[in-house]
PDB file of C-alpha atoms in Angstrom:
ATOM      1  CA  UNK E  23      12.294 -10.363  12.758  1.00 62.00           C
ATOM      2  CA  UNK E  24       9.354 -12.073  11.200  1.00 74.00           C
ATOM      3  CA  UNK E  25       9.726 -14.810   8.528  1.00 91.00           C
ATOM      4  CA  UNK E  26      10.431 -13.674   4.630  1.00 95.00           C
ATOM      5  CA  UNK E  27       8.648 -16.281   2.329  1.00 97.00           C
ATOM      6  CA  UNK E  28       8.972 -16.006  -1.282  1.00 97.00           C
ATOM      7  CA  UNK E  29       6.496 -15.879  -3.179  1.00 97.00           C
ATOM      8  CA  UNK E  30       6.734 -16.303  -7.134  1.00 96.00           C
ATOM      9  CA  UNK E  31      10.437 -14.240  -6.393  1.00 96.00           C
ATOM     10  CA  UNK E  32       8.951 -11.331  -3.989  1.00 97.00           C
ATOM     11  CA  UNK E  33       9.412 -12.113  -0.250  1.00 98.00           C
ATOM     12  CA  UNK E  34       6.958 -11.168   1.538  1.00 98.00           C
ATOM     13  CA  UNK E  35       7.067 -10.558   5.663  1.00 98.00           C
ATOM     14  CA  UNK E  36       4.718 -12.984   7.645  1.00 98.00           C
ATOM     15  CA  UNK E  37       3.224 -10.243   9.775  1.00 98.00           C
ATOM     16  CA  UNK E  38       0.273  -9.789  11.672  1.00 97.00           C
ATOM     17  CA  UNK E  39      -1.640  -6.406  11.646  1.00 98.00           C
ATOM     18  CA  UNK E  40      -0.458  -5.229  15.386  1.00 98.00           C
ATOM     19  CA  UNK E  41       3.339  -6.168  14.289  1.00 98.00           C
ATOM     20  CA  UNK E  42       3.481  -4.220  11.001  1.00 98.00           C
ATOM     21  CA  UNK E  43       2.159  -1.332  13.196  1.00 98.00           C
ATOM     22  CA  UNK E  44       5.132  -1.876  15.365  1.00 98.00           C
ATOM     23  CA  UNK E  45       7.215  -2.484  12.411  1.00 98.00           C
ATOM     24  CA  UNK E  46       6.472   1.171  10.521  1.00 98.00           C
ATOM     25  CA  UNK E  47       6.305   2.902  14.167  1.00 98.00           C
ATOM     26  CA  UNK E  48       9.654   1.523  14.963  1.00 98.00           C
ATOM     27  CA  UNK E  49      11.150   3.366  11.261  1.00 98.00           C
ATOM     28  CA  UNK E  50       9.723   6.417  12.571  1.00 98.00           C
ATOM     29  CA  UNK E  51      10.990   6.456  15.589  1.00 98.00           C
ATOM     30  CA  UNK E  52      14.791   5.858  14.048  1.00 97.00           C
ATOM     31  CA  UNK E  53      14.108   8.363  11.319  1.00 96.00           C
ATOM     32  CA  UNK E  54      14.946   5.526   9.267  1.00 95.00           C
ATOM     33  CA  UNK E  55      13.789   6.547   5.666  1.00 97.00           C
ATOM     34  CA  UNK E  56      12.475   3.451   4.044  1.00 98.00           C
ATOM     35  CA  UNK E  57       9.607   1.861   1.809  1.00 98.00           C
ATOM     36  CA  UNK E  58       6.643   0.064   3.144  1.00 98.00           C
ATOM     37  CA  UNK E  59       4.848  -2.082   0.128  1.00 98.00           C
ATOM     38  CA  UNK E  60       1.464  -3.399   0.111  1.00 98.00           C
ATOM     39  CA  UNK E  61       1.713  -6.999  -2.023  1.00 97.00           C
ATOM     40  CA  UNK E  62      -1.330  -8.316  -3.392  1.00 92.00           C
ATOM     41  CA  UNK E  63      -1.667 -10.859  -5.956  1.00 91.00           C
ATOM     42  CA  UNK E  64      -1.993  -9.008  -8.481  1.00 90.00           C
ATOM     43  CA  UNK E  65       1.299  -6.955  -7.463  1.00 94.00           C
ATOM     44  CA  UNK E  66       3.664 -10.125  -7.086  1.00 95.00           C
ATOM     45  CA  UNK E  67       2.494 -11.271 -10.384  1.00 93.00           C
ATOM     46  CA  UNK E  68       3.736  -7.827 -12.360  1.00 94.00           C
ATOM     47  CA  UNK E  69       6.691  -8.088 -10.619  1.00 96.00           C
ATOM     48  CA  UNK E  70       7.185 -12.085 -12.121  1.00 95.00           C
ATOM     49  CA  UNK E  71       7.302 -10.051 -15.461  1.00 94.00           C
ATOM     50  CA  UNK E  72       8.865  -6.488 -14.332  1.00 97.00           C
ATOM     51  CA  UNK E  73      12.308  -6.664 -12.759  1.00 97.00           C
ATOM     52  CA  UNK E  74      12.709  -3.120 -11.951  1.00 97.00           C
ATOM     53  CA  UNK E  75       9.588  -3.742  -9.486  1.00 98.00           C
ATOM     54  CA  UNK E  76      10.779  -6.275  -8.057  1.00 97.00           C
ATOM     55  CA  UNK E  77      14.052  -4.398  -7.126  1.00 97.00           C
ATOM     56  CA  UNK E  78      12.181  -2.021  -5.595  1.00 97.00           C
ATOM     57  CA  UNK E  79       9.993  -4.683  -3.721  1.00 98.00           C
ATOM     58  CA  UNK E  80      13.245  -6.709  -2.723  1.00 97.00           C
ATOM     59  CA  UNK E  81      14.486  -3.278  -1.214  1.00 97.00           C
ATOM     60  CA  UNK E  82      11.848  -2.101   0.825  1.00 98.00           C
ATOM     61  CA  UNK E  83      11.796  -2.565   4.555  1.00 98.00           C
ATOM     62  CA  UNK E  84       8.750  -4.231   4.835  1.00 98.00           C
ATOM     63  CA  UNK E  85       6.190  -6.057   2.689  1.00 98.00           C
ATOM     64  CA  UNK E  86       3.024  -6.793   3.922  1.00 98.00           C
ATOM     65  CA  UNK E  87       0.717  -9.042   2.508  1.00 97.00           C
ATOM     66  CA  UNK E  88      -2.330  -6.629   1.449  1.00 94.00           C
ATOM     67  CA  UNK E  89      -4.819  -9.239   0.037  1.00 85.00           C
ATOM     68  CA  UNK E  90      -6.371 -13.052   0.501  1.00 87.00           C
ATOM     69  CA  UNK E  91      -4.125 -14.506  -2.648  1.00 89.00           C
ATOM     70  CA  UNK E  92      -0.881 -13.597  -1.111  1.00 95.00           C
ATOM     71  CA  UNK E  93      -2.112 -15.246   2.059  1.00 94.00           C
ATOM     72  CA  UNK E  94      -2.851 -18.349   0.186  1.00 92.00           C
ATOM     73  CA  UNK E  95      -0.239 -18.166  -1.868  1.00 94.00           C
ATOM     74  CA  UNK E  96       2.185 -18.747   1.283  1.00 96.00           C
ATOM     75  CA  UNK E  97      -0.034 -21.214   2.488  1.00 95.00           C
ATOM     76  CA  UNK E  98      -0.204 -23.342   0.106  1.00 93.00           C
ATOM     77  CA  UNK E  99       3.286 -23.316  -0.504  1.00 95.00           C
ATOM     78  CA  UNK E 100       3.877 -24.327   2.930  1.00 94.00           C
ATOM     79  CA  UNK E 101       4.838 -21.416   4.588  1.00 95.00           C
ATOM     80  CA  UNK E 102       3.229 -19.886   7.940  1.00 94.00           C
ATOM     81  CA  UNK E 103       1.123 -16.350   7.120  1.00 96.00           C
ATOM     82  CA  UNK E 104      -0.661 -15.897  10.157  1.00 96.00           C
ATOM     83  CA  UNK E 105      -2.997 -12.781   8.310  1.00 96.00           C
ATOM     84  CA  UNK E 106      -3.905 -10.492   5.796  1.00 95.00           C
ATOM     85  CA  UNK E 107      -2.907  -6.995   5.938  1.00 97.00           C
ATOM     86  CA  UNK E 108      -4.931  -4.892   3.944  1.00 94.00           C
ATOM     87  CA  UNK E 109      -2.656  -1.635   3.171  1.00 96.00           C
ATOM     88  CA  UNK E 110      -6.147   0.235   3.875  1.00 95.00           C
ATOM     89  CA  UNK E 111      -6.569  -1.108   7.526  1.00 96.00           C
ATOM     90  CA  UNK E 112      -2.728  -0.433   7.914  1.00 98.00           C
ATOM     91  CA  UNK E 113      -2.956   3.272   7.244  1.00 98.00           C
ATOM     92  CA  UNK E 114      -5.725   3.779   9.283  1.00 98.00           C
ATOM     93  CA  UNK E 115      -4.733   2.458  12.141  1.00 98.00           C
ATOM     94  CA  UNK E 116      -1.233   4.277  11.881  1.00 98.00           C
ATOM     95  CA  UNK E 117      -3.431   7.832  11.146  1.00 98.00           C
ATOM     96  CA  UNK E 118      -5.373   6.576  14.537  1.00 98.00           C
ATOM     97  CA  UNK E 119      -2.463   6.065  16.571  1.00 98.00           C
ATOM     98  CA  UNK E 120      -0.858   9.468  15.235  1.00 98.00           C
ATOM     99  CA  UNK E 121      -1.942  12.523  16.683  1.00 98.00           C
ATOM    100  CA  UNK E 122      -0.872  10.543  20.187  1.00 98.00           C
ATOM    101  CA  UNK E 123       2.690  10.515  18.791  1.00 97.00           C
ATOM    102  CA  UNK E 124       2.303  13.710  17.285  1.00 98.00           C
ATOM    103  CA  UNK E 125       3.260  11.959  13.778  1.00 98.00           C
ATOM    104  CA  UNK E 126       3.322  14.546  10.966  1.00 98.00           C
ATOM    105  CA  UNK E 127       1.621  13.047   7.510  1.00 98.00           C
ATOM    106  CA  UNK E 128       1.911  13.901   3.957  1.00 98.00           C
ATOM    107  CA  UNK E 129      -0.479  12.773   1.517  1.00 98.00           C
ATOM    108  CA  UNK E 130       0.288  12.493  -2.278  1.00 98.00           C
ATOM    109  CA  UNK E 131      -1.823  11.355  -5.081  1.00 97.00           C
ATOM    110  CA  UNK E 132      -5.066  10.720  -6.775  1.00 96.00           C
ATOM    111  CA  UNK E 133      -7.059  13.187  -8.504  1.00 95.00           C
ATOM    112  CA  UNK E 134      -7.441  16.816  -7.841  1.00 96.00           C
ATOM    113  CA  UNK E 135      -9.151  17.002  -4.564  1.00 97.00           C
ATOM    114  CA  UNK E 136      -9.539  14.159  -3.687  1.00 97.00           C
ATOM    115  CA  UNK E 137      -6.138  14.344  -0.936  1.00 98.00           C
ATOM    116  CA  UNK E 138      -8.028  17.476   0.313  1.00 98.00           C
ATOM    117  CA  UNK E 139     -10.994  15.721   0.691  1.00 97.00           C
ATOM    118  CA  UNK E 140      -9.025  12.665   2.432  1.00 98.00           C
ATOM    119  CA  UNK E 141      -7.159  15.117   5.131  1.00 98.00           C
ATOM    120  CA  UNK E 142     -10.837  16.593   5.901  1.00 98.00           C
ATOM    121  CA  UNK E 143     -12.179  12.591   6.554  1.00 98.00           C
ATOM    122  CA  UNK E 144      -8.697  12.120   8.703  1.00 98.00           C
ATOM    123  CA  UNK E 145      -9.171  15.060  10.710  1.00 98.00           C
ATOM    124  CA  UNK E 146     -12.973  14.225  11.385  1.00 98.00           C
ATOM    125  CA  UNK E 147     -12.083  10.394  12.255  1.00 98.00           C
ATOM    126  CA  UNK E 148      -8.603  11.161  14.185  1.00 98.00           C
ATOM    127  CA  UNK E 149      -9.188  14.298  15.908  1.00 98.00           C
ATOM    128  CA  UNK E 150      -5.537  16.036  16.748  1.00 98.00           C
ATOM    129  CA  UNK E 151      -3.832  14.357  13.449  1.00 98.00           C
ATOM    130  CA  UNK E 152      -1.419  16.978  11.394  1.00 98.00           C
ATOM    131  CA  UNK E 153      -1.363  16.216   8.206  1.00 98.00           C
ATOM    132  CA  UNK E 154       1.164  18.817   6.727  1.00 98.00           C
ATOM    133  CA  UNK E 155       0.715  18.814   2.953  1.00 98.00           C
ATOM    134  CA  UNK E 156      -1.370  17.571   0.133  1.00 98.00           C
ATOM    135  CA  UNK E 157      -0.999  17.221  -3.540  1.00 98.00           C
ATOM    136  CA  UNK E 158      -2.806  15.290  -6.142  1.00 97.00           C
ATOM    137  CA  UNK E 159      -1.221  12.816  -8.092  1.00 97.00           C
ATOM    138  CA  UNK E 160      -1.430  15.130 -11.856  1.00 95.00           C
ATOM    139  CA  UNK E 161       2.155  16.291 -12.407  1.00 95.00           C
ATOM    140  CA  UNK E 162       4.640  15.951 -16.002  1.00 94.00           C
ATOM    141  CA  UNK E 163       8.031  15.133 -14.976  1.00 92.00           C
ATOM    142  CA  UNK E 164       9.118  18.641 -14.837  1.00 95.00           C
ATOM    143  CA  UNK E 165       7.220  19.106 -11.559  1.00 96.00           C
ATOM    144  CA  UNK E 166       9.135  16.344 -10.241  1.00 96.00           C
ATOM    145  CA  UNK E 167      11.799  18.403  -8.354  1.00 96.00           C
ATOM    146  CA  UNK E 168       8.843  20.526  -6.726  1.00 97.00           C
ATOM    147  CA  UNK E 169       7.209  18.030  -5.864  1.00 98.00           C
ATOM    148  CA  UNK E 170       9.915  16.543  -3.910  1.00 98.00           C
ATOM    149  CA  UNK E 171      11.038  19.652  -2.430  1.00 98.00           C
ATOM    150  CA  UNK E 172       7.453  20.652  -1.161  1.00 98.00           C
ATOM    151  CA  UNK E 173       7.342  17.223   0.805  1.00 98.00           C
ATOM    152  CA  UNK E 174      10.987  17.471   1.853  1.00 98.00           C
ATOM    153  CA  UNK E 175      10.018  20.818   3.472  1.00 98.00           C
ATOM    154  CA  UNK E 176       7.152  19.505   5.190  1.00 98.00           C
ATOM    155  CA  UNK E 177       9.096  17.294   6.928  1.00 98.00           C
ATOM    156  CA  UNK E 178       5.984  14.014   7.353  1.00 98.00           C
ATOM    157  CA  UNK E 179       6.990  11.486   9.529  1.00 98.00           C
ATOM    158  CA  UNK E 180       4.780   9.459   7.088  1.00 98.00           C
ATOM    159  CA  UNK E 181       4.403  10.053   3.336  1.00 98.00           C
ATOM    160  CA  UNK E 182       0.964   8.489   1.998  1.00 98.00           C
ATOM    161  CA  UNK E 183       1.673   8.226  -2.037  1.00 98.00           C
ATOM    162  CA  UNK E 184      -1.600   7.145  -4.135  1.00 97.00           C
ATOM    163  CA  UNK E 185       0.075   6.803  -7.910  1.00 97.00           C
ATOM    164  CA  UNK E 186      -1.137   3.261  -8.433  1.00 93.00           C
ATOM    165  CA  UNK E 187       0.762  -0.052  -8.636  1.00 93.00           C
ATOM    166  CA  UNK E 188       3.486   0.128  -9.898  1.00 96.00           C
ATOM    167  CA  UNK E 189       4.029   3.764 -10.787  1.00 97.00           C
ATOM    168  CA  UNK E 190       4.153   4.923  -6.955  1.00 98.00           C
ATOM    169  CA  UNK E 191       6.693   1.870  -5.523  1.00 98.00           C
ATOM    170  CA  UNK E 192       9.059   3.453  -8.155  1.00 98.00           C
ATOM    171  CA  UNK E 193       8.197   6.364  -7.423  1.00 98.00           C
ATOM    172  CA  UNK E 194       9.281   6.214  -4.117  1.00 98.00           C
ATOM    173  CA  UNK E 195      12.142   4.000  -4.521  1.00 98.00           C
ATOM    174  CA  UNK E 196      13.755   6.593  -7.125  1.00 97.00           C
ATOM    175  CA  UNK E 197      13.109   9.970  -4.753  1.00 98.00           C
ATOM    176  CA  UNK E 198      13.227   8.177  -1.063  1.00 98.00           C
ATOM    177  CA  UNK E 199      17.066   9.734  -0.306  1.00 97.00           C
ATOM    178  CA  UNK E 200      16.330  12.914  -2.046  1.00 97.00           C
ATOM    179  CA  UNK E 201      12.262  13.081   0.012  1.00 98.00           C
ATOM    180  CA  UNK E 202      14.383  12.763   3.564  1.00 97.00           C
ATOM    181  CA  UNK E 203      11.023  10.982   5.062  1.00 98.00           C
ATOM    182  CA  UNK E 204      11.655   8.464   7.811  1.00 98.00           C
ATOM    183  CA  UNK E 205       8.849   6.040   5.974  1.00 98.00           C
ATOM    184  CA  UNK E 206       7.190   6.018   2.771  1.00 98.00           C
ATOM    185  CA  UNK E 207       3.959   3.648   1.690  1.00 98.00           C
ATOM    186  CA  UNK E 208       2.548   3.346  -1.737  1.00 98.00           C
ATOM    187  CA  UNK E 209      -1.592   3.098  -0.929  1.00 97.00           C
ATOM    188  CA  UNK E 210      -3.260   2.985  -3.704  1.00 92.00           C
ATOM    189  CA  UNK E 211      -6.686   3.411  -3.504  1.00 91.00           C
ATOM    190  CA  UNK E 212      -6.998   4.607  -0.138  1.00 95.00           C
ATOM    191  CA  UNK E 213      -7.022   8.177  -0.423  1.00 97.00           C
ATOM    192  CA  UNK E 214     -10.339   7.624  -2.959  1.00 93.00           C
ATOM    193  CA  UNK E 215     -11.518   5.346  -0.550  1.00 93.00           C
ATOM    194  CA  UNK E 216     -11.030   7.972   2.622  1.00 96.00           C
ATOM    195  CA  UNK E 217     -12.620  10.696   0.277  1.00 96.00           C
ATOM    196  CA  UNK E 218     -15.445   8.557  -0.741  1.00 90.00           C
ATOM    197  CA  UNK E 219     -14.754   8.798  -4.619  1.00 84.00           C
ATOM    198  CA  UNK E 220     -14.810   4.810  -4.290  1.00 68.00           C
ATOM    199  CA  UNK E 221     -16.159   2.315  -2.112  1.00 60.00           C
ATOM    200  CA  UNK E 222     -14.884  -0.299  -0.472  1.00 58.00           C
ATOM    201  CA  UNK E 223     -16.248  -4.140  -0.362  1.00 55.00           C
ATOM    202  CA  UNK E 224     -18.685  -4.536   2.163  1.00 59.00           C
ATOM    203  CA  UNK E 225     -17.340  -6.821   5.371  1.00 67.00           C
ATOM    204  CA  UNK E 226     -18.732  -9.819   3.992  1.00 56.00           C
ATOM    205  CA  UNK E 227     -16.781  -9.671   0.248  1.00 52.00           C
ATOM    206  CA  UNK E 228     -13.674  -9.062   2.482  1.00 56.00           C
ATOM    207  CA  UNK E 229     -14.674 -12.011   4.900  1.00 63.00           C
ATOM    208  CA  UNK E 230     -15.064 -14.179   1.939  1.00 50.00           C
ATOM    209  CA  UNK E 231     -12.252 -12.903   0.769  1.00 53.00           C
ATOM    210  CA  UNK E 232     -13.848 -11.495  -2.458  1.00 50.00           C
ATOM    211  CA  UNK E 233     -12.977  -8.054  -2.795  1.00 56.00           C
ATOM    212  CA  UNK E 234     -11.123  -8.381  -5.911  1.00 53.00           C
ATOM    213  CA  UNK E 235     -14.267  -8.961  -7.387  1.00 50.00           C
ATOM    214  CA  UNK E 236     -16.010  -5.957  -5.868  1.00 46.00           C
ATOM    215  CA  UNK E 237     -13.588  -4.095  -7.321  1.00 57.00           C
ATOM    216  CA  UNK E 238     -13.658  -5.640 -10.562  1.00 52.00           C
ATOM    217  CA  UNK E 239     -17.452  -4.518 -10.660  1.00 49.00           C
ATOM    218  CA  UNK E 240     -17.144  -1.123  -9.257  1.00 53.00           C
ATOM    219  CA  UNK E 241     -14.633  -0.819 -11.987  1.00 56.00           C
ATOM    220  CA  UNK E 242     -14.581  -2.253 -15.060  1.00 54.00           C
ATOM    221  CA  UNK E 243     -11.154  -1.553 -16.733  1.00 57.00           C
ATOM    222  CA  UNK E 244      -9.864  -3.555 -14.125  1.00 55.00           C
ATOM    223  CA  UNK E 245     -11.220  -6.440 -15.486  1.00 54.00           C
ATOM    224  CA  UNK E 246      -8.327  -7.060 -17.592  1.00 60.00           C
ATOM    225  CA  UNK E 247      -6.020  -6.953 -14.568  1.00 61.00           C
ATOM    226  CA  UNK E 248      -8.182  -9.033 -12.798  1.00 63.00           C
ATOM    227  CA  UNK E 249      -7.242 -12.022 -15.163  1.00 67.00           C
ATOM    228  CA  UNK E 250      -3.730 -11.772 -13.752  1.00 70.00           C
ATOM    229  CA  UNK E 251      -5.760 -13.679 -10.617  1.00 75.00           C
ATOM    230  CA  UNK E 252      -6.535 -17.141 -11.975  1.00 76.00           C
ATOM    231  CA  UNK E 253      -2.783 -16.543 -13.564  1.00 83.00           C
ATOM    232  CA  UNK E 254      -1.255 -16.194 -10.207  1.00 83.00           C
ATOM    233  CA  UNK E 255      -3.353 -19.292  -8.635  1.00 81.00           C
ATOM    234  CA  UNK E 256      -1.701 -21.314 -11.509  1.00 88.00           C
ATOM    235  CA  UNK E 257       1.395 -19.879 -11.257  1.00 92.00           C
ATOM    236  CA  UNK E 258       1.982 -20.449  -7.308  1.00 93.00           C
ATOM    237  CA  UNK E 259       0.582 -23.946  -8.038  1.00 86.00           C
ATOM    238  CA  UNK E 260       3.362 -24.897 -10.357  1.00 88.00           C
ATOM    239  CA  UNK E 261       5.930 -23.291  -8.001  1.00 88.00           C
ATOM    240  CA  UNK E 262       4.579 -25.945  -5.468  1.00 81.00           C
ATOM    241  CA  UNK E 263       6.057 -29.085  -7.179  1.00 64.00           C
TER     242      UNK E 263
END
């Protein structure tokens, strides 16, 4: 088992990208039906101020860290973190490696048509892959039960959810029993990305370990959020002493 470090109260698995690969193949393979989270900074620091996410983060099987600031974070708080592991390079090299393991996908969320759009880039990229359902992430809570039926029924070895931190960790976490999926990951913006509704940093921003920023121009009403950032550097600082 790799090493848990906390980090501002949400532990956080010291994984490399090959052995959280092996991790979610492994709760496939035992039908195992848990929660994969993607913890950036600006993740860990809503959870400092919302318990009921960090419940869900403290019960999920694995937690990866998905951005340069968690990485640090551990770091500097003297902890080994060997990587990043960007929830976006995660899923695609699990859609790669499926149609060899004849994995069955779901994927749930974003806007209308842009899943659709998503399974069409999968299925050029990874030829063989099933994905067996799509739905956009528009519902009221009366659709709920649907919802949750149509994916139960569909039977994915993988369920893809795109509601957007922190509405599809609880998500998850509240219909995971009820879903019957061996593994479920909230992905945020990688459906939009797959669909090419939004970019993603060039190589360079992610090198230098600025795509928070490229984000924060792309869109603008994440600026707000993005304050969290110098909040979370502080933050992790104090927790050092």
């Amino acid at each position: 088992m790799a090493e848990r470090v906390n980090i501002l109260g949400v532990e956080v698995d010291a994984v490399t990208m090959p052995e959280a690969v092996a991790a979610v193949e492994s709760y496939m393979d035992a039908r195992a039906g848990v929660t994969v989270a993607t913890a950036n900074a600006e993740m860990i620091m809503r959870a400092t101020k919302d318990d009921a996410l960090r419940d869900v983060l403290a019960a999920a099987a694995l937690v990866v860290p998905d951005g340069a600031g968690t990485v640090w974070a551990a770091r500097h708080l003297g902890h080994r973190m060997p990587e990043r592991v960007a929830g976006y390079d995660l899923v695609q090299e699990l859609l790669r490696r499926a149609p060899a393991a004849h994995r069955r996908i779901y994927f749930f969320g974003s806007a209308p048509g842009v899943a659709e759009k998503a399974r069409a880039k999968a299925e050029q990229l990874y030829p063989g892959i099933e994905i067996v359902g799509v739905r956009d992430g528009f519902f009221s809570a009366d659709q709920n039960d649907a919802i949750v039926a149509n994916i139960r029924a569909a039977r994915p070895d993988l369920l893809l959810v795109a509601l957007g931190v922190p509405k599809q960790e609880k998500w998850i976490h509240r219909h995971l029993a009820a879903l019957g999926v061996p593994v479920a990951i909230g992905v945020g913006g990688t459906l939009d990305v797959m669909a090419g509704v939004m970019k993603r940093a060039p190589r360079w921003m992610q090198r230098a370990k600025l795509e928070w920023l490229f984000r924060g121009m792309l869109q603008p009403k994440r600026a707000r959020r993005l304050l969290a950032l110098p909040k979370f550097v502080l933050k992790v600082h104090a927790a050092r002493k």
